[in-house]
Short mmCIF file of C-alpha atoms and ligand atoms in Angstrom, two decimals:
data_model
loop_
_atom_site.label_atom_id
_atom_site.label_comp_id
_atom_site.label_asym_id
_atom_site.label_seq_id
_atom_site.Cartn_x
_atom_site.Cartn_y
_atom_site.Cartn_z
CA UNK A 29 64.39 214.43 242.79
CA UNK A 30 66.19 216.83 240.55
CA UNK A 31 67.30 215.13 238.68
CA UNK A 32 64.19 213.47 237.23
CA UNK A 33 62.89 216.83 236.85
CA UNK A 34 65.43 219.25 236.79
CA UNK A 35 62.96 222.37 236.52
CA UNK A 36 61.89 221.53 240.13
CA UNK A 37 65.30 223.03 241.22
CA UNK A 38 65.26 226.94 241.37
CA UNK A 39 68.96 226.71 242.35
CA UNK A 40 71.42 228.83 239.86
CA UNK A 41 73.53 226.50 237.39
CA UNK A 42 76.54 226.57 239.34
CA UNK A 43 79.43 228.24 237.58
CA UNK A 44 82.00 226.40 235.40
CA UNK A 45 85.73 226.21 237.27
CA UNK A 46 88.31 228.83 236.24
CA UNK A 47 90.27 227.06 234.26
CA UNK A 48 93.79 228.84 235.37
CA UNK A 49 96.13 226.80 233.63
CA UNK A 50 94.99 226.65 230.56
CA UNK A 51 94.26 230.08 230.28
CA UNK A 52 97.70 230.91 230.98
CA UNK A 53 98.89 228.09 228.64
CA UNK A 54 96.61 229.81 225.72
CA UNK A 55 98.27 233.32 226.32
CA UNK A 56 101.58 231.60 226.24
CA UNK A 57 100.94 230.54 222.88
CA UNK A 58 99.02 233.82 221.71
CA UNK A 59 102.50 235.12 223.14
CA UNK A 60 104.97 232.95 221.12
CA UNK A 61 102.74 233.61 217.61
CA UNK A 62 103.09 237.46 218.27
CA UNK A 63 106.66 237.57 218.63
CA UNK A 64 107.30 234.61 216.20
CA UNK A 65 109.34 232.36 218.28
CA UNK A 66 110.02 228.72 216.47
CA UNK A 67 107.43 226.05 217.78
CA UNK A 68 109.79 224.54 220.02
CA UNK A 69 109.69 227.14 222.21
CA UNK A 70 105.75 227.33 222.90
CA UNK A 71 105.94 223.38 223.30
CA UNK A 72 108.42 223.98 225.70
CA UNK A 73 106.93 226.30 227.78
CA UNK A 74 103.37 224.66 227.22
CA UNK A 75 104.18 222.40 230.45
CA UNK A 76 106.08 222.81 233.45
CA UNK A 77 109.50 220.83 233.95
CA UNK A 78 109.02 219.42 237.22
CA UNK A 79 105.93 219.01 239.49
CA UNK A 80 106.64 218.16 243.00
CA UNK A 81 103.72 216.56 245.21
CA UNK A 82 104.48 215.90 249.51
CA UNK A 83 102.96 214.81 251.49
CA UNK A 84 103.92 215.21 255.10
CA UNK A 85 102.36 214.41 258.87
CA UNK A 86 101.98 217.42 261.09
CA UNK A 87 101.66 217.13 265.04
CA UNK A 88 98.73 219.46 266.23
CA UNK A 89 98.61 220.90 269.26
CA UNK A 90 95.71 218.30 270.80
CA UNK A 91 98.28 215.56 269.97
CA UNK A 92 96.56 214.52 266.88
CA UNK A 93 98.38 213.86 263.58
CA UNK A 94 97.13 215.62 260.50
CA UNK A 95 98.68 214.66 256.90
CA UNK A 96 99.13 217.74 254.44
CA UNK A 97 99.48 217.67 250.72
CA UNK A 98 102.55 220.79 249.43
CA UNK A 99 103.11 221.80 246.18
CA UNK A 100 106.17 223.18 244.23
CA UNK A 101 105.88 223.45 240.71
CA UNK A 102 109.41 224.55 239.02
CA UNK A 103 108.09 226.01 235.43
CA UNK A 104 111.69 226.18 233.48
CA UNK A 105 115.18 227.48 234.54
CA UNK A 106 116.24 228.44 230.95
CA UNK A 107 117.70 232.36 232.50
CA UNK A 108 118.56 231.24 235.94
CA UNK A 109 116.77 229.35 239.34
CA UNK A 110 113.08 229.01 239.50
CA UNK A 111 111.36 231.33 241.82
CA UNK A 112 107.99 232.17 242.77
CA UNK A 113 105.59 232.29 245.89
CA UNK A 114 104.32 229.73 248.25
CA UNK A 115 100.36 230.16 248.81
CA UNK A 116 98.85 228.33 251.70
CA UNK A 117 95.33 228.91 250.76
CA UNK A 118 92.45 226.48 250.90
CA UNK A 119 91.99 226.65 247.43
CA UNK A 120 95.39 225.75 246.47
CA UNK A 121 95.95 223.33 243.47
CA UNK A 122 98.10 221.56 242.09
CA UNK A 123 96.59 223.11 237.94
CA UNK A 124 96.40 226.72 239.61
CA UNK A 125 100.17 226.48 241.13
CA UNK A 126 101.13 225.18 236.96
CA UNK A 127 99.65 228.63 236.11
CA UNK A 128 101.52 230.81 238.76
CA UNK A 129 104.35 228.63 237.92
CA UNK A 130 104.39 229.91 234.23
CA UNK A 131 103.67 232.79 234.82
CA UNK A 132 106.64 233.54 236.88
CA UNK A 133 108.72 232.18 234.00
CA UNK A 134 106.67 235.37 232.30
CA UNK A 135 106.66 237.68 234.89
CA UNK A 136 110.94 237.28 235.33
CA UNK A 137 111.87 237.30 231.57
CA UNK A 138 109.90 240.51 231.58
CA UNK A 139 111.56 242.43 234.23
CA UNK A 140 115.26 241.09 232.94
CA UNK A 141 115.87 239.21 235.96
CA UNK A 142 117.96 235.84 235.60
CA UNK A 143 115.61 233.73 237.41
CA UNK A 144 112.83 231.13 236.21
CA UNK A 145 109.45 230.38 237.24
CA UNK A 146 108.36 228.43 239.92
CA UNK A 147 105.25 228.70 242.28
CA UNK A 148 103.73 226.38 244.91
CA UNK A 149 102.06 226.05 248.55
CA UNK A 150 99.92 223.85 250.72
CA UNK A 151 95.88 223.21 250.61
CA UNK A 152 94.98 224.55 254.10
CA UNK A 153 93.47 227.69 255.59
CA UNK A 154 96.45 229.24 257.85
CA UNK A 155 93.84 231.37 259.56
CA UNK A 156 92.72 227.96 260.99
CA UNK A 157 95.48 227.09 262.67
CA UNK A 158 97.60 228.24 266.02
CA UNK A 159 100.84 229.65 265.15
CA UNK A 160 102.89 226.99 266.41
CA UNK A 161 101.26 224.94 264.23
CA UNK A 162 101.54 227.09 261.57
CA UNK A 163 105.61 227.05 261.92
CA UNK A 164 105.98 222.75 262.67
CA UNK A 165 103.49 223.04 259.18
CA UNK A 166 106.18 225.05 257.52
CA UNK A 167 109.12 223.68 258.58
CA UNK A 168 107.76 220.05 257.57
CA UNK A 169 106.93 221.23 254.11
CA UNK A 170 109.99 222.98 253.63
CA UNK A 171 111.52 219.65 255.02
CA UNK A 172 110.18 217.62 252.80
CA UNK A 173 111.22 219.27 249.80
CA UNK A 174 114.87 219.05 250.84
CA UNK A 175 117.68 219.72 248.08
CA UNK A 176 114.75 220.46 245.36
CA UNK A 177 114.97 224.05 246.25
CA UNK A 178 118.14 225.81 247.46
CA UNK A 179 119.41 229.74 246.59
CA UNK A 180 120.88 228.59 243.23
CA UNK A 181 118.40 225.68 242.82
CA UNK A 182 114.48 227.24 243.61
CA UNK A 183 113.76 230.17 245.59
CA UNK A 184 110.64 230.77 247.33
CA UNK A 185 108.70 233.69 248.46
CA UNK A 186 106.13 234.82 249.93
CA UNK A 187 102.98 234.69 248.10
CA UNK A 188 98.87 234.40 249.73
CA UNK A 189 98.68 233.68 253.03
CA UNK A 190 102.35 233.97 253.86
CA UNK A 191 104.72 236.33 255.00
CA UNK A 192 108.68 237.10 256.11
CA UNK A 193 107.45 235.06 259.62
CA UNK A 194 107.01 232.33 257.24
CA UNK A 195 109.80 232.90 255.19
CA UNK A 196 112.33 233.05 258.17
CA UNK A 197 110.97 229.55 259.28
CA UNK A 198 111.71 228.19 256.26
CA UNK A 199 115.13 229.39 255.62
CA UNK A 200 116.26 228.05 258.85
CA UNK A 201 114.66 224.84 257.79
CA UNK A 202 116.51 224.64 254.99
CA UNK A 203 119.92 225.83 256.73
CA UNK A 204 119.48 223.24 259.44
CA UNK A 205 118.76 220.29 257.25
CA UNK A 206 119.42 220.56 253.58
CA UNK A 207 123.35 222.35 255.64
CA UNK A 208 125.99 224.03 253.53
CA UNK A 209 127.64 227.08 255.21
CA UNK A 210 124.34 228.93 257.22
CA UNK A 211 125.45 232.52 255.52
CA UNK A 212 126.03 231.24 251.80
CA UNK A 213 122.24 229.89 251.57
CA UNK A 214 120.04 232.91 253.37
CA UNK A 215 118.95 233.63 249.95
CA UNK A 216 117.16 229.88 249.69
CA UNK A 217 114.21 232.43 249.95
CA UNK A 218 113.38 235.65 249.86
CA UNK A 219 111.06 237.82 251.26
CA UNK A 220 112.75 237.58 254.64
CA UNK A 221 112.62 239.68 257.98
CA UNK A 222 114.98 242.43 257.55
CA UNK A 223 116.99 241.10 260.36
CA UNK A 224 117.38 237.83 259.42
CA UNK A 225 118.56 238.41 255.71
CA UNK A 226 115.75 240.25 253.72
CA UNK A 227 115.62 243.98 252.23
CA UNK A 228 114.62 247.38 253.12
CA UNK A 229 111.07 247.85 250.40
CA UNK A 230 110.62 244.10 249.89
CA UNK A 231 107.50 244.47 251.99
CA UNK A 232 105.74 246.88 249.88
CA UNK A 233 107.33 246.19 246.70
CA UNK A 234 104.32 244.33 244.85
CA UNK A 235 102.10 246.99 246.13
CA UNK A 236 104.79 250.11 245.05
CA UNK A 237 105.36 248.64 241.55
CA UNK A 238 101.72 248.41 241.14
CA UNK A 239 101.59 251.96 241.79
CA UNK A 240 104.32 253.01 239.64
CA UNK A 241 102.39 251.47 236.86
CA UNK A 242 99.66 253.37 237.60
CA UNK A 243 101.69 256.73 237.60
CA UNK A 244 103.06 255.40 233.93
CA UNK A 245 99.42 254.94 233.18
CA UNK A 246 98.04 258.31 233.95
CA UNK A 247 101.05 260.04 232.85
CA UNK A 248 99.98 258.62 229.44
CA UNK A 249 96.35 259.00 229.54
CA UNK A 250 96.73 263.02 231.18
CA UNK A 251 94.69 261.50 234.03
CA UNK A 252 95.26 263.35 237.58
CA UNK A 253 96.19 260.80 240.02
CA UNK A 254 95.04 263.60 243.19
CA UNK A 255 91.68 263.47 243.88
CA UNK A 256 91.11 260.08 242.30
CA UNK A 257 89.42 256.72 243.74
CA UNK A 258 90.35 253.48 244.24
CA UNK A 259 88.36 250.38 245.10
CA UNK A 260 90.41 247.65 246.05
CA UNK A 261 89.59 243.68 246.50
CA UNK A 262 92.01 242.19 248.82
CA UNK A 263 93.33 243.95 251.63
CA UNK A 264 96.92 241.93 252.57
CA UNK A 265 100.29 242.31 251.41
CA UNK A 266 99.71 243.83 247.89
CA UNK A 267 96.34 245.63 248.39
CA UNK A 268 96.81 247.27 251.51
CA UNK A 269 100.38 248.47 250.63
CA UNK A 270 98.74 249.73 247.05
CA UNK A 271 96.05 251.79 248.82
CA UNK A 272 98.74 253.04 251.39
CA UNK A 273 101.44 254.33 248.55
CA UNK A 274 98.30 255.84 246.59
CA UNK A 275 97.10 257.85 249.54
CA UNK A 276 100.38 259.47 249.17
CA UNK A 277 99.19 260.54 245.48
CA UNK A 278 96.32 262.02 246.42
CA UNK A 279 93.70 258.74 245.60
CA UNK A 280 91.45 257.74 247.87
CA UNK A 281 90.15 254.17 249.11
CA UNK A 282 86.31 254.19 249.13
CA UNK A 283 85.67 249.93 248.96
CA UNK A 284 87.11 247.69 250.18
CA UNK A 285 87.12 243.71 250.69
CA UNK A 286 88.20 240.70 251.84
CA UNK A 287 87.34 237.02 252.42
CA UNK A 288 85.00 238.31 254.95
CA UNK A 289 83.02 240.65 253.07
CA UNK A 290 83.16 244.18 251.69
CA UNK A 291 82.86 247.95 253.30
CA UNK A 292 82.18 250.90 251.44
CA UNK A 293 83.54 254.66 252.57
CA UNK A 294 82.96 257.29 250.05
CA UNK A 295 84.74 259.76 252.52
CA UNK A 296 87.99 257.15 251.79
CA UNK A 297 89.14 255.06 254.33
CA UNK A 298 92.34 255.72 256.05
CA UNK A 299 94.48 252.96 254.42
CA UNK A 300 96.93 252.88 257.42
CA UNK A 301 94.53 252.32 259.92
CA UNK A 302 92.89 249.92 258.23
CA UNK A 303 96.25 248.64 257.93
CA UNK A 304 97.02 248.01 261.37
CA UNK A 305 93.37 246.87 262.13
CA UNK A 306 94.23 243.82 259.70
CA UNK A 307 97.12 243.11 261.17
CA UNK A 308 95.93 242.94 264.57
CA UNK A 309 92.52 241.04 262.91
CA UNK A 310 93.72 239.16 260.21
CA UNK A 311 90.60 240.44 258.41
CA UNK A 312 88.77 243.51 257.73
CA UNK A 313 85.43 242.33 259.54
CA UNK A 314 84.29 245.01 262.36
CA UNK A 315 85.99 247.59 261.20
CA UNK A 316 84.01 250.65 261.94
CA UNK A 317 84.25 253.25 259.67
CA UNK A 318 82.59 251.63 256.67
CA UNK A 319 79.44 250.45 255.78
CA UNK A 320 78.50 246.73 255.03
CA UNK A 321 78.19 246.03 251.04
CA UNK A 322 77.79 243.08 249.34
CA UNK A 323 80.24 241.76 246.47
CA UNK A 324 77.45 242.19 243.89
CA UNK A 325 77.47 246.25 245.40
CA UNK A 326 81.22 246.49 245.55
CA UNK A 327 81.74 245.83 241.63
CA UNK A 328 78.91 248.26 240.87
CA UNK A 329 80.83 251.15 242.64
CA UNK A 330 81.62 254.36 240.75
CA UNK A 331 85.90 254.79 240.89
CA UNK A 332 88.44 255.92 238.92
CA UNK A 333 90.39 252.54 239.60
CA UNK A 334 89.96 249.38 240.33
CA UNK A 335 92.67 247.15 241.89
CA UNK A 336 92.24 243.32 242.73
CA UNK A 337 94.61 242.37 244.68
CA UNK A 338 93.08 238.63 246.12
CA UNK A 339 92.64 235.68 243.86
CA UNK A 340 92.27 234.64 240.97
CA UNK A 341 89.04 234.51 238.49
CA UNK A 342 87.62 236.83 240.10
CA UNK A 343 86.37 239.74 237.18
CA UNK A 344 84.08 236.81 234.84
CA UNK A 345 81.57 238.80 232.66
CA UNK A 346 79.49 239.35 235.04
CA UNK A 347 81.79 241.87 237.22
CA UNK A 348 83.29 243.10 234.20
CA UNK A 349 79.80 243.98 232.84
CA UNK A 350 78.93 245.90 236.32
CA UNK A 351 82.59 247.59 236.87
CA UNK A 352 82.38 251.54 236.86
CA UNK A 353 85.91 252.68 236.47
CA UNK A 354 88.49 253.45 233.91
CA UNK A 355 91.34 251.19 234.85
CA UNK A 356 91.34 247.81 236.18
CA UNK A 357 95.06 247.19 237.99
CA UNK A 358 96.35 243.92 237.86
CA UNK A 359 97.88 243.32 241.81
CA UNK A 360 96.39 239.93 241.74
CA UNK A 361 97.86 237.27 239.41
CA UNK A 362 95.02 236.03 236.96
CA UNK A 363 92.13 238.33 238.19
CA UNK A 364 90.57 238.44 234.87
CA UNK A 365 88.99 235.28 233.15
CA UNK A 366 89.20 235.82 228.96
CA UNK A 367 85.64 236.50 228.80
CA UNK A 368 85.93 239.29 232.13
CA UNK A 369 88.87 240.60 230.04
CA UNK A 370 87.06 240.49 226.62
CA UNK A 371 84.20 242.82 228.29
CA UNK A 372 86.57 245.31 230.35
CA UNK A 373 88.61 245.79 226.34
CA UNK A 374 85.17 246.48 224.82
CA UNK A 375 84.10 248.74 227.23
CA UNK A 376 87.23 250.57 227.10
CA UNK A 377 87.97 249.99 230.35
CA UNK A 378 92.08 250.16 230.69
CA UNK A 379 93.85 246.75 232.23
CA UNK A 380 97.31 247.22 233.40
CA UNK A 381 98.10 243.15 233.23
CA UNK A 382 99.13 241.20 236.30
CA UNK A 383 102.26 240.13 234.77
CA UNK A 384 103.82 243.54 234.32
CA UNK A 385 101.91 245.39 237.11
CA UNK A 386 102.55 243.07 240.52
CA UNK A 387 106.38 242.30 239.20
CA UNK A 388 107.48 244.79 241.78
CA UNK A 389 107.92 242.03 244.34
CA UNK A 390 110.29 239.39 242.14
CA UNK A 391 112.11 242.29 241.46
CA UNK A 392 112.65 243.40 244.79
CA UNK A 393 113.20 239.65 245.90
CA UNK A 394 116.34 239.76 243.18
CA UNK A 395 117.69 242.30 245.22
CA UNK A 396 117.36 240.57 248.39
CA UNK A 397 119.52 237.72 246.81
CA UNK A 398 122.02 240.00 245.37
CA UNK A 399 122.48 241.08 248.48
CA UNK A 400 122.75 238.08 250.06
CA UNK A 401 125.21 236.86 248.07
CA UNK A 402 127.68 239.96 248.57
CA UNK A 403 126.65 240.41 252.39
CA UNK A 404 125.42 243.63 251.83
CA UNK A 405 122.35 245.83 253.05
CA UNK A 406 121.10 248.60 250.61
CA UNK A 407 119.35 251.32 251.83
CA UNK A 408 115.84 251.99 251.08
CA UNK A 409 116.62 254.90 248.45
CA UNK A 410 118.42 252.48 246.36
CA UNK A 411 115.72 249.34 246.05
CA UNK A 412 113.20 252.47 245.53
CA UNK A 413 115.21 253.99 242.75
CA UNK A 414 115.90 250.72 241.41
CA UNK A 415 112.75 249.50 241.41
CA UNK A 416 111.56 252.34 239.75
CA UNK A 417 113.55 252.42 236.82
CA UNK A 418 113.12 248.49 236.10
CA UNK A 419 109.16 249.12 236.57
CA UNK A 420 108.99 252.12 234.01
CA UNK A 421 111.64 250.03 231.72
CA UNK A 422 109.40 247.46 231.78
CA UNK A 423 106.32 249.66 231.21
CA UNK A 424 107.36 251.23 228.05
CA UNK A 425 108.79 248.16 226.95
CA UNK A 426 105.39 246.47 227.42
CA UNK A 427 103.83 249.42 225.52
CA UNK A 428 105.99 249.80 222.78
CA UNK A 429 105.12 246.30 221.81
CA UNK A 430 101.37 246.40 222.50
CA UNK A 431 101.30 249.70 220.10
CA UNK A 432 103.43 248.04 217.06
CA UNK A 433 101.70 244.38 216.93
CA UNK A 434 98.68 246.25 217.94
CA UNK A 435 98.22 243.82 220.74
CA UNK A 436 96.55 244.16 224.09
CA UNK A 437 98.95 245.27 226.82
CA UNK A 438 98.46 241.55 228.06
CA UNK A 439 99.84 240.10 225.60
CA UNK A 440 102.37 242.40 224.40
CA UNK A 441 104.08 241.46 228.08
CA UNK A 442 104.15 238.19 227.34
CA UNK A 443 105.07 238.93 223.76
CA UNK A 444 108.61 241.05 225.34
CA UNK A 445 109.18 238.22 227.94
CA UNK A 446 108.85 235.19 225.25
CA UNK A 447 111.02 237.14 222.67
CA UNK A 448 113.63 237.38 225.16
CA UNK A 449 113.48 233.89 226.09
CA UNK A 450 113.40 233.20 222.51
CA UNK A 451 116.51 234.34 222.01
CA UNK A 452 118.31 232.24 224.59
CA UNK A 453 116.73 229.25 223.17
CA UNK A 454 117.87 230.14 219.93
CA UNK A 455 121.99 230.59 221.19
CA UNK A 456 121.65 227.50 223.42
CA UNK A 457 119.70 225.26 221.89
CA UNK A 458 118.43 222.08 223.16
CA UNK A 459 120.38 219.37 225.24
CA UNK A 460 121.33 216.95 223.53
P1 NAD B 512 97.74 238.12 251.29
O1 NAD B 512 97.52 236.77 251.85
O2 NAD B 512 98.62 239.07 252.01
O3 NAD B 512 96.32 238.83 251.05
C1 NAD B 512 95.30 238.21 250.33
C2 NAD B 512 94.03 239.02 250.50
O4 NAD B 512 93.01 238.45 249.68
C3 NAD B 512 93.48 239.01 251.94
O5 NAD B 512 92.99 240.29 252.25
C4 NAD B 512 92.33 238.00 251.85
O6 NAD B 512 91.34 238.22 252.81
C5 NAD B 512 91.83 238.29 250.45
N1 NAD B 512 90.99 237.20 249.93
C6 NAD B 512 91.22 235.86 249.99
N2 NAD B 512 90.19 235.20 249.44
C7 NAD B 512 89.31 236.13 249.02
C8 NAD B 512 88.05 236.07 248.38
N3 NAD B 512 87.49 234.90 248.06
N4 NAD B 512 87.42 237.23 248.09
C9 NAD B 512 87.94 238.43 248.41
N5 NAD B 512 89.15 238.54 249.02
C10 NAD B 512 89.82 237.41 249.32
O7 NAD B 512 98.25 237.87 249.79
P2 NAD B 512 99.08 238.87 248.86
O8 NAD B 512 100.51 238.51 249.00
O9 NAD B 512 98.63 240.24 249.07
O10 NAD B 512 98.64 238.34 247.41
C11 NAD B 512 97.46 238.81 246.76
C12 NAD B 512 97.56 238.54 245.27
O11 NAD B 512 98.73 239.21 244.76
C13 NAD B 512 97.73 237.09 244.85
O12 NAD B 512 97.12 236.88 243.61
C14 NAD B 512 99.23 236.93 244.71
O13 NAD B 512 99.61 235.84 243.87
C15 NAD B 512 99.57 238.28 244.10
N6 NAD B 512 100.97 238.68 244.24
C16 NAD B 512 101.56 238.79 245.46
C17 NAD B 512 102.88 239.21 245.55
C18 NAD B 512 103.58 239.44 246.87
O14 NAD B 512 104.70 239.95 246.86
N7 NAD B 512 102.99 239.13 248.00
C19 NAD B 512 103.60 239.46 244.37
C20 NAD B 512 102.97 239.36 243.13
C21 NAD B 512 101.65 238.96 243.09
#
């Protein structure tokens, strides 16, 4: 009916898809003009080097059979093995695992770390599933992609809607069926139980980086960090271990939200709590001391910062146009669409970019596989310190660049990561 008169239909014009990938291929090539790489370098990293599709057949637990489609993209290996996150997510695709892919390849020449950048998962809501399930799902997926990763090949980690459980599954996967001596490939991924091969701070690393960059951030901007607020979007790994370290500082959580919705506490929530309701949960739904907003509410809240820490596309226009804060911190990868981003810069609203500001976990998942490889165990002191210095390195870095090619801090990251990459391509050249 509609459609033979379309004014009849008081629906809204639906949205137009985030286009992830080529968003992140267009700041790869803003990246490459800034620092003035030669061409073949941008048509290089324009495309990923390998994309691997599985499919595999599950066993339920009624008996049934289910086929599921995985995912691992491997970007380019130019400065060492590709690594990145495995999202199982609902939304997963195989043009939004390209981005994170690339990304990664970003994100690791950035921090100095002699890794590439790979990213992938599996289309499926985890939340949906018993946990038995979710293990024979992980184990057949990790299965299935056999000798494509391995600790000097492609390392995974943990990314949405996984964890160390996940991680530990799929490193004894690998040991049992890809073999090779069981001790030599624990770091086939990362992100690990500390028992069974991980590192003291890997946990909270994303979330702890993140808030170093915020600490560089109002160091530079004379902005007091105690007495501040926070709104945060997401509530796992990285935004519940952001809110946690910040409470330390003196800011206070007053939104919240989730897949389920959003709660708003202008007394602050207790982050820890909130914490351990989650994990008992798996959502913030029901949680008492908040009251009931909607997302439309949530971005119109009144905070000093804002950190999403869910998905991607989430700050179009629209949100950018109704956020009420000074800073807008990056824990998510690809929060901001161009045009969210393009508001937020002409508001003056500060963006510490996902690329510099969530690198606190791949740098904390290099330790883990130094440490695998020398069979050692650092204390918690030492991945702190080290974190810290490779996170304000990497800070000034990222601002001495933005300031002399008078860049956005965006782009000035990727500028410093593609210059160093660059430079390798310019020693090595290309094969043959
Ligand atoms: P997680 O699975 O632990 O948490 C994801 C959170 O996002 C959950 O609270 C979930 O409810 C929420 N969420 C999902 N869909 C949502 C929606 N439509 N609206 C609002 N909230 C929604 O994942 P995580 O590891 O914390 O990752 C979050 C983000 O940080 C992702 O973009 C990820 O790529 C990025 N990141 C994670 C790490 C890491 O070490 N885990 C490192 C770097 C970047």
């Amino acid at each position: 009916m509609s459609e033979e008169n379309p004014t009849l239909s008081s629906a809204p014009a639906p949205k137009p898809k985030y286009e992830f990938f080529k968003t992140i291929q267009h700041y790869i090539e803003a990246g490459c003009k800034t620092v003035d790489v030669p061409e073949y370098v941008h048509t290089i990293l324009s495309q990923p080097k390998n994309e691997i599709i599985v499919n595999f057949p599950v066993r339920m637990d009624d008996g049934s059979i289910k086929l599921f489609k995985g995912y691992r993209i491997q970007h380019n290996n130019l400065l060492g093995p590709y690594k990145g996150g495995m999202r199982f997510h609902e939304s997963v695709t195989l043009d939004d695992a390209k981005a994170l892919a690339a990304m990664m390849t970003i994100k690791c020449a950035l921090m100095n770390l002699p890794y590439g950048g790979g990213k992938g998962g599996i289309k499926f809501n985890p939340n949906a599933v018993s946990r038995t399930e979710l293990q024979r799902i992980t184990r057949r997926f990790f299965h299935a992609l056999g000798s494509n990763i391995g600790p000097e090949t492609d390392i995974p980690a943990p990314d949405v809607g996984t964890d160390s459980r996940i991680m530990a599954w799929a490193m004894d996967t690998y040991m049992n069926s890809v073999g090779g001596e069981k001790q030599a490939v624990k770091g086939v991924v990362t992100g690990k139980p500390v028992a069974s091969g991980g590192t003291l701070g890997r946990e909270k690393a994303t979330g702890q980086g993140l808030v170093h960059c915020i600490t560089e951030w109002a160091e530079d901007k004379n902005f007091q960090l105690g007495g501040a607020t926070i709104i945060v979007q997401g509530f796992g790994n990285v935004g519940s271990h952001t809110s946690a370290i910040l409470s330390k500082l003196g800011v206070s959580l007053i939104a919240v939200g989730d897949h389920t919705g959003y709660l708003y506490n202008p007394e602050g929530f207790n982050p820890y709590k909130l914490q351990e309701y989650v994990k008992r949960n798996r959502s913030i739904e029901g949680y008492p001391a908040g009251k009931k907003i909607s997302r439309e509410e949530f971005f119109k809240i009144k905070a000093d910062i804002f950190a999403p820490a869910a998905l991607e596309g989430q700050i179009g226009a629209e949100e950018a146009q109704a956020l009420n804060v000074r800073l807008v911190a990056e824990g998510a990868n690809g929060p901001c669409t161009p045009e969210g981003e393009k508001v937020l810069l002409e508001r003056g609203i500060d963006i510490l970019p996902d690329i510099l500001a969530n690198s606190g976990g791949v740098t904390v998942s290099y330790y883990e596989w130094v440490q695998n490889k020398r069979s050692e165990q650092w204390t918690l002191e030492e991945v702190d310190d080290r974190l810290e210095k490779a996170m304000k390195r990497a800070y000034r870095e990222v601002v001495d660049m933005a300031r002399e090619k008078k860049v956005s801090m965006r782009l000035a990251s990727y500028a410093v990561a593609i210059n160093r990459i660059g430079q390798v391509y310019s020693e090595r050249e290309i094969f043959p």
